[in-house]
Coordinates of C-alpha atoms in Angstrom, one line a residue:
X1040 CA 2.9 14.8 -17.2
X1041 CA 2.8 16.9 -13.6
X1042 CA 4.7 16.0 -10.6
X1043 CA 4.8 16.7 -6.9
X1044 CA 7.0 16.1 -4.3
X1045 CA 7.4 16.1 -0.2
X1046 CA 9.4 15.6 2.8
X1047 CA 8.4 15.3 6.1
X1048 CA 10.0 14.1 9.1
X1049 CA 8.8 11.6 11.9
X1050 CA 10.2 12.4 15.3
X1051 CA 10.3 8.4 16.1
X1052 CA 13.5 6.0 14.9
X1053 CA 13.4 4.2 11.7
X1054 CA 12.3 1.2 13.3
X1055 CA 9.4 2.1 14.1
X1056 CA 7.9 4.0 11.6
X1057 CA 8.9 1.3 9.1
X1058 CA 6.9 -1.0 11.3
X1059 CA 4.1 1.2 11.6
X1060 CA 4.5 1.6 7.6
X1061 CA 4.4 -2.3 7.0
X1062 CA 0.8 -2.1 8.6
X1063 CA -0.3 1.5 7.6
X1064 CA -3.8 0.0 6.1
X1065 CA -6.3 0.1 7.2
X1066 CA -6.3 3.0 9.3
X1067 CA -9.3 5.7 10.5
X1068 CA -7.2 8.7 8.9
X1069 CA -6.9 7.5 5.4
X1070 CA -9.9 5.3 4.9
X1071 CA -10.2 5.6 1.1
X1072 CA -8.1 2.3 1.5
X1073 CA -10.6 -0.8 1.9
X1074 CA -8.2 -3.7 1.9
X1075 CA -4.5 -4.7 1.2
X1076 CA -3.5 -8.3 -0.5
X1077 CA 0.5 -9.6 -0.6
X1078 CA 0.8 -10.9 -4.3
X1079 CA 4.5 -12.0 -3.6
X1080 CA 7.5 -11.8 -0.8
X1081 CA 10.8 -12.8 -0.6
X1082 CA 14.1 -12.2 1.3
X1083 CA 17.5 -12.3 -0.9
X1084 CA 20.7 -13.5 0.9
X1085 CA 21.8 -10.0 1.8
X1086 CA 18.5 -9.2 4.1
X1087 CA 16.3 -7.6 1.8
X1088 CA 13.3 -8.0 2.0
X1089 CA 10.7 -7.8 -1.3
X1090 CA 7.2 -7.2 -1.0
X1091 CA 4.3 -7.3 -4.0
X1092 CA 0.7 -5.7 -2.7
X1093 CA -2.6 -4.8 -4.1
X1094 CA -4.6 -2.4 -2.6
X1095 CA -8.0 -2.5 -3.1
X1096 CA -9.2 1.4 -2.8
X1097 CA -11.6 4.3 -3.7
X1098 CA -9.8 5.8 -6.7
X1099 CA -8.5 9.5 -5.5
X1100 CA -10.5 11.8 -8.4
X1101 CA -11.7 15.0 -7.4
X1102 CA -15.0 15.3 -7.9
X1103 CA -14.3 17.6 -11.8
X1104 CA -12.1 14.7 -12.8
X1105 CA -14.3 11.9 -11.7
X1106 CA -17.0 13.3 -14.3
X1107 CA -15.1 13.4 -17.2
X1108 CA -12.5 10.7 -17.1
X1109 CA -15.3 8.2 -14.8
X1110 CA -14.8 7.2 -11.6
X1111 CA -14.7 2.9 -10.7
X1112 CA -16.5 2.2 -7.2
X1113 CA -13.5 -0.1 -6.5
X1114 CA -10.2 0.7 -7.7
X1115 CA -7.0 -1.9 -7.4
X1116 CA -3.0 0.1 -6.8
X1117 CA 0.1 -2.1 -7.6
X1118 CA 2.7 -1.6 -4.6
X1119 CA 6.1 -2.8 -4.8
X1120 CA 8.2 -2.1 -1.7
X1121 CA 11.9 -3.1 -0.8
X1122 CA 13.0 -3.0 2.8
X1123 CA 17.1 -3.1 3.3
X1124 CA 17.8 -3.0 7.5
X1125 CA 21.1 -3.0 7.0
X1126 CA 21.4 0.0 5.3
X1127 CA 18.2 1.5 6.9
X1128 CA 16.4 2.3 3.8
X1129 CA 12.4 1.3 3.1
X1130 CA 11.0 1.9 -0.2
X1131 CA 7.9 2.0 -2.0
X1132 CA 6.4 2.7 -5.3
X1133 CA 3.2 2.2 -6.2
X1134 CA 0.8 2.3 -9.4
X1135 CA -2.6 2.5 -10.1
X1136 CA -4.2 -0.7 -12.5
X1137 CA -7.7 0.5 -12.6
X1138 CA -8.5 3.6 -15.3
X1139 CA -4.8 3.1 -16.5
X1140 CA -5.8 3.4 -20.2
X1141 CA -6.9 6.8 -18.8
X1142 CA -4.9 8.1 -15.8
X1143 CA -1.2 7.0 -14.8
X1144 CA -0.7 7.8 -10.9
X1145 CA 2.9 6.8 -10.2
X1146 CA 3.6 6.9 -6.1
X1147 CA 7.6 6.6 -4.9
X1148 CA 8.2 7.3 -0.7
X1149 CA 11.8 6.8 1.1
X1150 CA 12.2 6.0 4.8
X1151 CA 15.0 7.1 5.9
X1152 CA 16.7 7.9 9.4
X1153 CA 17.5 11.2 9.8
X1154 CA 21.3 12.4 8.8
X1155 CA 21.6 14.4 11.8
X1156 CA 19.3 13.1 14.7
X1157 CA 19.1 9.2 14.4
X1158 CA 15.8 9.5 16.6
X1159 CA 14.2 11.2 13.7
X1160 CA 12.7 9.7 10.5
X1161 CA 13.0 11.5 6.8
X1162 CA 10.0 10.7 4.4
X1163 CA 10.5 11.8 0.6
X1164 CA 7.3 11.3 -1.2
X1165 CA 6.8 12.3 -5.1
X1166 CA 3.7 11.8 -7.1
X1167 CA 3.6 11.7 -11.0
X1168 CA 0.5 12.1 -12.8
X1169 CA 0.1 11.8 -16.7
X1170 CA -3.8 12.0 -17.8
X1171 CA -4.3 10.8 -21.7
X1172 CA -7.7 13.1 -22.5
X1173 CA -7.2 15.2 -25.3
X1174 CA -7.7 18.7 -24.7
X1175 CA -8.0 18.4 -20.9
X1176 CA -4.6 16.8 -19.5
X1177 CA -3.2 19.6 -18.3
X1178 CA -5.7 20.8 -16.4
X1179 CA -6.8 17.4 -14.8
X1180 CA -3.4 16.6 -14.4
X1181 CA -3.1 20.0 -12.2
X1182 CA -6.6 18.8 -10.2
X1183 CA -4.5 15.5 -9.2
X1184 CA -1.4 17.5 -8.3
X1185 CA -3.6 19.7 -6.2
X1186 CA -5.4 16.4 -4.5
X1187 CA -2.4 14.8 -3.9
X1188 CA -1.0 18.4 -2.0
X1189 CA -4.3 18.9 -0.1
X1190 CA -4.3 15.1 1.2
X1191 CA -0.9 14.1 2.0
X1192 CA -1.2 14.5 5.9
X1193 CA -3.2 11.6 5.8
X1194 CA -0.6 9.1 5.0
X1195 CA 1.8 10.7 7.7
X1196 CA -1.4 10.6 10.0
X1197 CA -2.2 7.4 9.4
X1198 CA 1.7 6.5 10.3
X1199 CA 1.7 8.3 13.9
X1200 CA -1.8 6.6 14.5
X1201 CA -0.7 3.0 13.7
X1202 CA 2.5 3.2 15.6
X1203 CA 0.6 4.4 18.9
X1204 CA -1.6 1.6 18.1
X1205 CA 1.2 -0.8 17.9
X1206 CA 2.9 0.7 21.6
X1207 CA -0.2 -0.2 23.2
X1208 CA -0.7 -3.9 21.8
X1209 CA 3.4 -3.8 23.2
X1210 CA 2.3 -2.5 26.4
X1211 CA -0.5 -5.1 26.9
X1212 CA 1.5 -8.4 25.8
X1213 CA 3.2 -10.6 28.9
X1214 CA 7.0 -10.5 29.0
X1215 CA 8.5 -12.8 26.7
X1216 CA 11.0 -13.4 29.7
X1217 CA 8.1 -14.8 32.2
X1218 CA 8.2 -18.0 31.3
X1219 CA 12.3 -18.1 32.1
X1220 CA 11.7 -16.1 34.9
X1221 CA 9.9 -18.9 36.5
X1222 CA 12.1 -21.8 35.3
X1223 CA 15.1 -19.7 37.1
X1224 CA 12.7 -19.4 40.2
X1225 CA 12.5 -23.3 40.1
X1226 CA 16.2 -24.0 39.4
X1227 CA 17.4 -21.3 42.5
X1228 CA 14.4 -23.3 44.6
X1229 CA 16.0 -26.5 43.5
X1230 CA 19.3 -25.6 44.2
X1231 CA 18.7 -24.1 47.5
X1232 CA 16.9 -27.3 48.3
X1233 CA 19.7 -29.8 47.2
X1234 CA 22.4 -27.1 49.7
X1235 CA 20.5 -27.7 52.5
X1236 CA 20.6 -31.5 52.3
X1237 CA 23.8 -31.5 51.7
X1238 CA 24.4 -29.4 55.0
X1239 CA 22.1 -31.6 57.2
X1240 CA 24.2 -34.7 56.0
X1241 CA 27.5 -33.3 56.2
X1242 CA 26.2 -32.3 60.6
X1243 CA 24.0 -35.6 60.7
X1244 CA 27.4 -37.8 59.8
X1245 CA 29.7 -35.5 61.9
X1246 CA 27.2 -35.8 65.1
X1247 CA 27.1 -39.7 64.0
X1248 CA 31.1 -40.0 63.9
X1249 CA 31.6 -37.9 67.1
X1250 CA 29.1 -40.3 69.6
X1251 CA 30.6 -43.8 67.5
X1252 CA 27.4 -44.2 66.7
X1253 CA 27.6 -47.4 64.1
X1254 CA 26.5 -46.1 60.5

């Protein structure tokens, strides 16, 4: 069994790379993802929330690997993910279903503010690979570890790209507050209206008491 580990860090708040992370796929940068399926959700009474995916995707075998062990045209990953706001802390780990008999990829990432700038993101990302070929594990498991290495950017790519995606579908929505905007416009207009009444009845009855004119 090989392993390989990473940290990066996202100069945006934890907010929003966790929402960018919630809809990572599908994304131009890491396209070896085709689809994504919830299995199961559910929130506990504390907040936390508990998310089951599959992700349909092209199986990530260099090419060496792909010849011996065999290589599926459409591969299906297990993702279990836990998301705790009040503690700031997003988790994922993840599993590949197809080839298991074969190849065990185990995934684990951490989202995590940043201890000493809280408009800063940590990501801690390890990879476990254990390969079941007599004879040849160590070396494929080495070719995964090197894949994994030579491909991570992607993931952290495909992040920054879906969060600028999602600042510009914020900067083309309509104000949430437009619609009490105008209501206030009508009340003031209302208001306004009801004063000035009130004013030309309060002179029209003072004029009206003044002359004895009969009311």
């Amino acid at each position: 069994m090989s392993s390989w580990t990473s940290e990066h860090t996202f100069e945006h708040p934890w907010e929003d790379v966790v929402r960018a992370a919630f809809r990572k796929y599908p994304n131009p940068c890491n396209p070896a993802v085709k689809g994504v399926d919830v299995v199961d959700r559910s929130v506990c009474p504390k907040g936390t929330i508990q998310t089951h995916r599959l992700l349909s995707t092209e199986f990530p075998l260099p090419e060496v690997a792909a010849r011996i062990i065999g290589a599926a045209e459409k591969s299906l990953i297990s993702e279990h993910s836990t998301l705790n706001a009040p503690n700031k802390m997003f988790k994922l780990e993840s599993r590949n279903l197809t080839l298991g008999h074969l190849v065990t990829v185990h995934e684990r990432l951490e989202y995590f503010p940043h201890p000493q700038d809280q408009t800063k993101t940590c990501l801690k990302q390890q990879s476990t690979v254990k390969v079941n070929v007599p004879f040849l594990s160590g070396y494929l498991e080495k070719l995964l570890i090197e894949n994994f290495e030579k491909n991570a950017h992607k993931g952290r790519n495909g992040i920054e790209w879906v969060m600028n995606k999602i600042k510009e579908e914020d900067a083309n929505k309509v104000p949430l507050q437009s619609s009490p905007d105008i209501l206030t416009q009508i009340e003031t207009k209302f208001i306004k209206e009801a004063e000035d009444l009130k004013f030309n009845m309060d002179n029209f009855l003072k004029n009206a008491q003044a002359t004895g004119s009969p009311l």
